[in-house]
Short mmCIF file of C-alpha atoms in Angstrom, two decimals:
data_model
loop_
_atom_site.label_atom_id
_atom_site.label_comp_id
_atom_site.label_asym_id
_atom_site.label_seq_id
_atom_site.Cartn_x
_atom_site.Cartn_y
_atom_site.Cartn_z
CA MET A 1 24.52 -25.34 47.71
CA ALA A 2 25.14 -23.71 51.06
CA GLU A 3 25.81 -19.99 51.13
CA GLN A 4 29.41 -18.83 51.41
CA ARG A 5 29.96 -17.76 55.00
CA ARG A 6 31.49 -14.31 55.47
CA PRO A 7 31.54 -11.93 58.40
CA ALA A 8 29.28 -8.89 58.40
CA GLY A 9 30.78 -6.15 56.26
CA GLY A 10 32.76 -8.54 54.04
CA GLY A 11 36.40 -9.45 54.48
CA ALA A 12 38.00 -12.79 55.10
CA ALA A 13 35.87 -15.90 55.41
CA VAL A 14 34.77 -16.83 58.93
CA SER A 15 36.74 -19.56 60.69
CA GLU A 16 34.35 -22.24 61.90
CA HIS A 17 34.47 -25.27 64.15
CA PHE A 18 33.22 -28.65 62.89
CA LEU A 19 32.57 -31.77 64.92
CA VAL A 20 33.30 -34.60 62.47
CA VAL A 21 31.20 -37.58 63.58
CA PHE A 22 32.04 -41.01 62.16
CA PRO A 23 31.78 -44.75 62.82
CA GLY A 24 35.21 -46.23 63.60
CA TYR A 25 35.13 -48.07 60.27
CA HIS A 26 35.61 -44.71 58.50
CA ARG A 27 38.38 -43.28 60.64
CA SER A 28 40.57 -42.55 57.58
CA TRP A 29 37.81 -40.52 55.90
CA ALA A 30 37.16 -38.50 59.05
CA ALA A 31 40.88 -37.74 59.37
CA TRP A 32 41.06 -36.61 55.74
CA ILE A 33 37.98 -34.39 56.11
CA ALA A 34 39.44 -32.77 59.24
CA HIS A 35 42.73 -32.21 57.43
CA CYS A 36 40.95 -30.49 54.53
CA LEU A 37 39.04 -28.21 56.88
CA GLU A 38 42.14 -27.26 58.86
CA ARG A 39 44.04 -26.42 55.66
CA GLN A 40 41.23 -23.98 54.86
CA GLY A 41 41.61 -22.24 58.21
CA HIS A 42 38.87 -24.01 60.16
CA ARG A 43 38.94 -26.11 63.32
CA ALA A 44 37.86 -29.74 63.34
CA THR A 45 37.31 -32.22 66.16
CA LEU A 46 36.96 -35.94 65.47
CA GLN A 47 34.17 -37.80 67.29
CA ARG A 48 33.93 -41.57 66.87
CA TRP A 49 30.24 -42.37 67.34
CA ASP A 50 28.48 -45.57 68.32
CA PRO A 51 25.63 -44.47 70.61
CA PRO A 52 24.35 -47.02 73.13
CA ARG A 53 21.13 -48.67 72.03
CA GLU A 54 19.63 -47.91 75.45
CA VAL A 55 19.91 -44.14 74.83
CA SER A 56 17.39 -42.54 72.51
CA LEU A 57 18.68 -41.27 69.18
CA GLU A 58 17.36 -37.82 69.91
CA ASP A 59 19.36 -37.66 73.15
CA SER A 60 22.50 -39.00 71.45
CA LEU A 61 22.25 -36.50 68.61
CA GLY A 62 21.44 -33.76 71.09
CA ASP A 63 24.70 -34.49 72.91
CA LEU A 64 26.56 -33.79 69.65
CA LEU A 65 25.03 -30.32 69.59
CA LEU A 66 26.76 -29.49 72.86
CA ALA A 67 29.85 -28.81 70.73
CA SER A 68 30.20 -25.41 69.14
CA GLY A 69 29.77 -24.96 65.41
CA ARG A 70 28.32 -27.50 63.04
CA VAL A 71 28.09 -31.29 63.25
CA LEU A 72 29.36 -33.06 60.13
CA LEU A 73 28.10 -36.65 59.87
CA VAL A 74 30.19 -39.08 57.81
CA LEU A 75 27.49 -41.34 56.38
CA ASN A 76 27.12 -44.63 54.64
CA ASP A 77 24.56 -47.40 55.06
CA TRP A 78 26.62 -48.80 57.97
CA PHE A 79 26.14 -45.55 59.92
CA PHE A 80 22.44 -46.28 60.31
CA GLU A 81 23.08 -49.84 61.54
CA LEU A 82 24.97 -48.63 64.61
CA GLY A 83 23.17 -49.98 67.64
CA PRO A 84 21.40 -51.43 65.68
CA ARG A 85 18.13 -49.53 65.60
CA PRO A 86 14.96 -49.90 63.53
CA ALA A 87 14.99 -47.87 60.33
CA GLY A 88 11.78 -46.22 61.47
CA GLU A 89 13.51 -44.76 64.52
CA TRP A 90 16.17 -43.15 62.36
CA ASN A 91 13.63 -41.78 59.88
CA ASP A 92 11.57 -40.32 62.71
CA VAL A 93 14.51 -38.52 64.33
CA LEU A 94 15.76 -37.24 60.98
CA ARG A 95 12.34 -35.83 60.12
CA GLY A 96 11.89 -34.39 63.58
CA PHE A 97 14.94 -33.50 65.66
CA VAL A 98 17.48 -33.16 62.85
CA ALA A 99 15.11 -31.18 60.64
CA ALA A 100 14.45 -28.83 63.57
CA HIS A 101 18.21 -28.23 63.88
CA ALA A 102 19.05 -28.31 60.19
CA ASP A 103 21.37 -25.32 60.55
CA ARG A 104 23.61 -27.35 62.90
CA PHE A 105 23.77 -30.65 60.99
CA THR A 106 25.46 -31.37 57.69
CA ALA A 107 26.76 -34.56 56.06
CA VAL A 108 28.82 -36.32 53.45
CA ASN A 109 27.96 -39.69 51.91
CA LEU A 110 30.57 -42.41 51.21
CA THR A 111 28.39 -45.00 49.49
CA ASN A 112 26.50 -45.48 46.24
CA ARG A 113 23.92 -47.62 48.03
CA PRO A 114 20.57 -46.12 49.03
CA LEU A 115 20.36 -44.35 52.37
CA LEU A 116 17.24 -43.93 54.48
CA PRO A 117 14.62 -41.71 52.79
CA ALA A 118 14.70 -39.06 55.52
CA THR A 119 18.47 -38.62 55.04
CA ALA A 120 17.42 -36.09 52.41
CA VAL A 121 17.07 -33.50 55.19
CA LEU A 122 20.87 -33.52 55.54
CA GLU A 123 21.51 -32.96 51.81
CA PRO A 124 24.71 -35.05 52.06
CA ALA A 125 27.48 -34.34 49.58
CA SER A 126 28.47 -37.53 47.78
CA LEU A 127 32.19 -38.35 47.95
CA TRP A 128 31.67 -41.75 46.36
CA GLY A 129 33.98 -42.69 43.50
CA VAL A 130 35.57 -39.27 42.94
CA ASN A 131 39.21 -38.21 43.09
CA GLU A 132 40.68 -36.14 45.89
CA GLU A 133 40.33 -32.78 44.17
CA ALA A 134 36.67 -33.37 43.36
CA ALA A 135 35.97 -34.70 46.86
CA GLU A 136 37.48 -31.61 48.48
CA GLU A 137 35.50 -29.35 46.16
CA ARG A 138 32.25 -31.12 47.02
CA LEU A 139 33.01 -31.00 50.74
CA LEU A 140 33.73 -27.27 50.78
CA SER A 141 30.77 -26.52 48.53
CA ARG A 142 28.37 -28.43 50.76
CA LEU A 143 29.64 -26.55 53.81
CA GLY A 144 29.52 -23.19 52.03
CA LEU A 145 33.22 -22.59 52.59
CA GLU A 146 35.53 -20.59 50.35
CA ARG A 147 38.82 -22.12 49.33
CA LEU A 148 41.86 -20.16 50.52
CA ARG A 149 44.25 -18.98 47.83
CA ASN A 150 47.09 -20.21 50.02
CA PRO A 151 45.96 -23.17 52.17
CA ARG A 152 47.54 -23.39 55.58
CA ALA A 153 50.33 -25.83 56.37
CA VAL A 154 48.99 -28.51 58.71
CA PRO A 155 51.32 -30.89 60.60
CA GLY A 156 51.21 -34.55 59.69
CA ARG A 157 50.51 -36.46 56.51
CA VAL A 158 47.00 -37.51 55.59
CA ARG A 159 46.53 -39.46 52.38
CA TYR A 160 43.22 -39.49 50.53
CA PRO A 161 41.41 -42.66 51.68
CA ASP A 162 40.68 -43.93 48.18
CA THR A 163 44.37 -43.76 47.27
CA ARG A 164 46.04 -47.09 47.95
CA CYS A 165 49.52 -47.05 49.45
CA GLU A 166 52.50 -47.68 47.17
CA ILE A 167 52.79 -51.40 48.00
CA TRP A 168 49.73 -53.35 49.18
CA GLY A 169 50.58 -57.01 49.57
CA GLU A 170 47.74 -59.56 49.71
CA VAL A 171 45.94 -58.06 52.70
CA PRO A 172 42.59 -59.87 53.09
CA ARG A 173 39.63 -58.02 51.65
CA ARG A 174 38.05 -55.66 54.14
CA ASN A 175 35.13 -57.17 56.01
CA PRO A 176 32.06 -54.93 55.65
CA ARG A 177 30.51 -56.65 58.68
CA PHE A 178 33.45 -55.99 60.97
CA THR A 179 31.97 -55.29 64.38
CA GLY A 180 33.17 -53.19 67.30
CA ARG A 181 36.76 -53.49 68.54
CA ASP A 182 37.24 -49.73 68.08
CA ASP A 183 39.01 -49.23 71.38
CA LEU A 184 41.23 -52.26 70.82
CA LEU A 185 42.24 -51.03 67.36
CA ASN A 186 43.11 -47.64 68.81
CA VAL A 187 45.23 -49.33 71.50
CA ILE A 188 47.17 -51.23 68.82
CA HIS A 189 47.71 -48.03 66.87
CA GLN A 190 48.86 -46.13 69.94
CA ARG A 191 51.23 -48.87 71.10
CA LEU A 192 52.91 -49.07 67.72
CA ALA A 193 53.14 -45.28 67.46
CA ASP A 194 54.61 -44.92 70.96
CA ALA A 195 57.17 -47.72 70.67
CA GLU A 196 60.86 -46.96 70.39
CA ARG A 197 62.18 -46.74 66.84
CA GLY A 198 63.18 -50.19 65.67
CA ALA A 199 61.06 -51.95 68.28
CA ALA A 200 57.52 -51.20 67.13
CA ALA A 201 56.15 -54.74 67.12
CA CYS A 202 52.92 -55.93 68.72
CA THR A 203 51.55 -59.47 68.92
CA LEU A 204 47.82 -60.10 69.16
CA VAL A 205 47.37 -63.29 71.18
CA GLY A 206 44.26 -65.27 71.94
CA MET A 207 42.50 -68.56 71.37
CA SER A 208 41.26 -69.76 68.00
CA GLY A 209 38.05 -68.09 66.86
CA ILE A 210 38.58 -64.94 68.92
CA GLY A 211 39.09 -62.79 65.80
CA LYS A 212 42.85 -62.11 65.70
CA THR A 213 43.17 -62.29 61.91
CA GLN A 214 40.09 -60.14 61.35
CA LEU A 215 41.43 -57.60 63.83
CA ALA A 216 44.81 -57.43 62.07
CA ALA A 217 43.15 -57.09 58.67
CA GLU A 218 40.86 -54.32 59.89
CA TYR A 219 43.86 -52.53 61.40
CA ALA A 220 45.67 -52.69 58.04
CA HIS A 221 42.66 -51.20 56.24
CA ARG A 222 41.61 -48.67 58.85
CA PHE A 223 45.10 -47.20 59.27
CA SER A 224 46.34 -47.81 55.72
CA THR A 225 46.70 -44.07 55.12
CA ASP A 226 49.49 -44.05 57.74
CA TYR A 227 51.64 -46.34 55.60
CA ASP A 228 53.32 -46.42 52.20
CA LEU A 229 53.86 -50.18 52.33
CA VAL A 230 51.61 -52.85 53.84
CA TRP A 231 52.68 -56.49 53.42
CA TRP A 232 50.72 -59.52 54.66
CA VAL A 233 52.65 -62.70 55.49
CA ASN A 234 50.76 -65.95 56.11
CA SER A 235 52.85 -67.60 58.80
CA ASP A 236 51.18 -70.93 59.64
CA ASP A 237 53.92 -72.72 57.71
CA ARG A 238 57.55 -71.63 58.14
CA ASN A 239 58.54 -72.29 54.51
CA ILE A 240 55.55 -70.38 53.16
CA GLN A 241 56.28 -67.60 55.61
CA ARG A 242 59.90 -67.27 54.47
CA ASP A 243 58.93 -67.33 50.80
CA ARG A 244 56.24 -64.70 51.31
CA LEU A 245 58.50 -62.32 53.20
CA GLY A 246 61.21 -62.82 50.56
CA GLU A 247 58.76 -61.91 47.79
CA LEU A 248 58.79 -58.36 49.09
CA ALA A 249 62.30 -58.00 47.65
CA ALA A 250 60.94 -57.79 44.11
CA GLU A 251 58.32 -55.21 45.14
CA LEU A 252 61.06 -53.08 46.69
CA GLY A 253 63.12 -53.30 43.49
CA LEU A 254 65.95 -55.19 45.16
CA ARG A 255 68.20 -57.00 42.75
CA ILE A 256 68.89 -60.20 44.57
CA GLY A 257 69.00 -63.94 43.94
CA ASN A 258 66.22 -66.46 44.50
CA GLU A 259 67.61 -68.01 47.69
CA PRO A 260 65.02 -67.29 50.44
CA GLY A 261 67.55 -66.44 53.14
CA GLU A 262 69.33 -63.99 50.87
CA ARG A 263 66.10 -62.27 49.88
CA ILE A 264 64.91 -62.03 53.50
CA ARG A 265 68.19 -60.41 54.55
CA ALA A 266 67.89 -57.91 51.71
CA VAL A 267 64.28 -57.10 52.65
CA ARG A 268 65.13 -56.63 56.33
CA ASN A 269 68.05 -54.36 55.45
CA ALA A 270 65.84 -52.24 53.16
CA LEU A 271 63.16 -51.90 55.82
CA ARG A 272 65.74 -51.05 58.49
CA ARG A 273 67.27 -48.33 56.28
CA ALA A 274 63.80 -47.07 55.23
CA GLU A 275 64.73 -47.52 51.58
CA PRO A 276 62.56 -46.56 49.85
CA TYR A 277 59.80 -46.37 52.50
CA ALA A 278 59.97 -45.39 56.16
CA ASN A 279 56.25 -45.86 56.84
CA TRP A 280 55.75 -49.59 56.49
CA LEU A 281 53.60 -52.25 58.13
CA ILE A 282 54.40 -55.96 58.01
CA VAL A 283 51.69 -58.35 59.29
CA PHE A 284 52.61 -61.93 60.22
CA ASP A 285 49.35 -63.84 60.51
CA GLY A 286 49.25 -67.09 62.51
CA TRP A 287 52.88 -67.13 63.68
CA ASP A 288 52.88 -69.55 66.62
CA ASP A 289 56.44 -70.92 66.60
CA THR A 290 58.81 -68.28 67.96
CA GLU A 291 61.97 -70.28 67.30
CA GLY A 292 64.26 -68.25 65.03
CA ALA A 293 61.98 -65.23 65.23
CA ALA A 294 64.89 -62.81 65.57
CA ALA A 295 66.15 -63.76 62.11
CA LEU A 296 62.81 -62.84 60.49
CA LEU A 297 61.42 -59.93 62.48
CA PRO A 298 61.99 -56.66 60.62
CA GLN A 299 63.40 -53.67 62.48
CA GLY A 300 63.46 -50.02 61.55
CA PRO A 301 61.07 -47.08 61.53
CA GLY A 302 58.00 -49.11 60.52
CA HIS A 303 55.59 -51.35 62.40
CA VAL A 304 55.18 -55.11 62.81
CA LEU A 305 51.87 -56.75 63.75
CA ILE A 306 51.68 -60.46 64.59
CA THR A 307 48.73 -62.76 65.32
CA SER A 308 49.40 -65.86 67.39
CA ARG A 309 48.08 -68.30 69.99
CA ASN A 310 51.52 -68.36 71.64
CA ARG A 311 51.90 -66.05 74.64
CA GLY A 312 55.64 -66.69 74.50
CA TRP A 313 55.85 -63.74 72.12
CA SER A 314 56.15 -61.57 75.22
CA GLU A 315 59.89 -62.37 75.10
CA HIS A 316 60.19 -60.77 71.65
CA THR A 317 57.46 -58.12 71.24
CA ASP A 318 54.79 -56.19 73.02
CA VAL A 319 51.78 -58.50 73.54
CA LEU A 320 48.11 -57.58 73.51
CA GLU A 321 45.49 -60.12 74.60
CA VAL A 322 42.48 -60.23 72.28
CA PRO A 323 39.40 -60.64 74.47
CA SER A 324 35.93 -61.84 73.60
CA PHE A 325 33.44 -59.30 72.32
CA LEU A 326 31.93 -56.83 74.72
CA ARG A 327 28.30 -57.80 75.22
CA PRO A 328 26.94 -54.80 73.25
CA GLU A 329 29.22 -55.81 70.34
CA SER A 330 27.86 -59.37 70.46
CA THR A 331 24.22 -58.38 70.63
CA GLY A 332 24.61 -55.66 68.01
CA TYR A 333 26.19 -58.11 65.58
CA LEU A 334 23.53 -60.76 66.16
CA MET A 335 20.68 -58.28 65.69
CA ARG A 336 22.17 -56.93 62.45
CA ARG A 337 22.53 -60.42 60.99
CA ALA A 338 19.24 -61.82 62.35
CA SER A 339 16.87 -58.87 62.33
CA HIS A 340 13.93 -60.83 63.76
CA ILE A 341 15.50 -61.40 67.19
CA THR A 342 15.12 -59.05 70.15
CA ALA A 343 17.85 -57.51 72.29
CA GLN A 344 17.02 -59.93 75.11
CA GLU A 345 17.22 -62.94 72.79
CA ALA A 346 20.53 -61.68 71.37
CA ASP A 347 21.81 -61.43 74.93
CA GLU A 348 20.86 -65.07 75.58
CA VAL A 349 22.74 -66.25 72.49
CA ALA A 350 25.79 -64.14 73.34
CA ALA A 351 25.86 -65.57 76.87
CA GLU A 352 25.56 -69.11 75.54
CA PHE A 353 28.73 -68.70 73.50
CA GLY A 354 30.67 -66.53 75.92
CA ASP A 355 30.82 -63.62 73.46
CA VAL A 356 33.40 -65.50 71.35
CA PRO A 357 33.18 -64.16 67.77
CA LEU A 358 33.40 -67.37 65.71
CA PRO A 359 30.45 -69.23 67.27
CA LEU A 360 28.49 -65.97 67.25
CA VAL A 361 29.07 -65.71 63.50
CA GLN A 362 27.73 -69.20 63.03
CA ALA A 363 24.77 -68.55 65.30
CA ALA A 364 23.93 -65.30 63.48
CA SER A 365 24.25 -67.02 60.12
CA TRP A 366 21.91 -69.84 61.15
CA LEU A 367 19.34 -67.59 62.79
CA GLY A 368 19.44 -65.03 59.99
CA GLU A 369 19.12 -67.52 57.14
CA SER A 370 16.67 -69.92 58.74
CA GLY A 371 14.51 -67.42 60.62
CA MET A 372 14.47 -69.92 63.49
CA GLU A 373 13.29 -68.72 66.88
CA VAL A 374 16.07 -68.26 69.42
CA SER A 375 14.48 -70.58 71.97
CA GLU A 376 14.34 -73.42 69.44
CA TYR A 377 17.89 -72.73 68.27
CA LEU A 378 19.36 -72.73 71.79
CA GLN A 379 17.46 -75.89 72.69
CA MET A 380 18.95 -77.69 69.69
CA VAL A 381 22.44 -76.47 70.59
CA ARG A 382 22.12 -77.57 74.22
CA GLU A 383 20.75 -80.96 73.25
CA GLY A 384 23.61 -81.50 70.85
CA LYS A 385 21.30 -81.62 67.83
CA LEU A 386 23.08 -78.65 66.29
CA THR A 387 26.81 -78.05 66.36
CA THR A 388 29.02 -75.49 64.70
CA VAL A 389 29.80 -78.06 62.00
CA ASP A 390 26.10 -78.24 61.07
CA GLU A 391 25.67 -74.52 60.69
CA PRO A 392 25.61 -72.66 57.36
CA ALA A 393 29.04 -72.03 55.91
CA THR A 394 30.46 -68.64 56.76
CA THR A 395 32.89 -66.67 54.67
CA GLY A 396 35.50 -64.22 55.83
CA GLU A 397 32.99 -61.47 55.12
CA GLY A 398 30.64 -62.93 57.70
CA PHE A 399 33.22 -62.90 60.46
CA PRO A 400 32.77 -59.76 62.57
#
């Protein structure tokens, strides 16, 4: 356990600054950690971290030390796949650079899976599978911080990440292989937050296979602590869409009949009045037909997120075009799934498929499972001997 930090001569505990470093996937944990530290009288700065593969780990970690105070790394096995980089590179820098600056680095661990052996130098506090009180105790103990008798009031609400919101309606399971898109997710969050009350609706538009559904699902998970109610509505079929939205009436405790139109009106009225929840998120996935949209779109203090191929949504909501992957996102994903390929080979595959996520998933699945050389794989694709239909089946978990 770290020593309790006090100023010379005793007295009140020293106020420290912590740089909380996290992969975008764990934004909610980083926010909760910062909130805990601020309540105990310390300062915290959040730093989303995905260092470029072209920059050495030692240089990237050295840049973190430019901040004052200590660097708190939010770890899980995914943290060490950023880049990606060989495990040996991480072990070397942990044993060397990090060990040499052990007084500046500290860590927490969010997984029960094994981490790299040299992670031991960080002595990470495990927050896996414990309740909020125990997690806060372990965090403060690892940092050697005393708990204030009267914690400070900190603006904003931050829910413990392992605590599900009050209503969580059939949101797809979180994809552990979700890749990149951090900036795009932050743009969605900012647009919804900045919208006028009652008009916070954003439509993600793009071609099939570009990753709209995965993006919406990741948004729901990553920012779930902002909401008390998250409800997912499959919207490919209008009747199914209406039934699904109407089912929310029972979850809200609304005593209403079984007629879909009646239930939808009751749901929309409850959401508009913020009864019982003001912080809600409704996701309409695959809503292409905008006819009659005004009769279904909720209004009120919450947020609406739509995925669609129809750019006509610009007449009803804010619209955000979902682009292809950035090239580093494409190559990083391919190299994580097919560890035998080089960065240059990953770049060739990404270029072949225009950085579109769906064919990249299928390429990564084939290369990773078969161990085929990239040159042979691309030759088969170009000669029409291998199509996306022939490739190994991919699940939602495989989609980045």
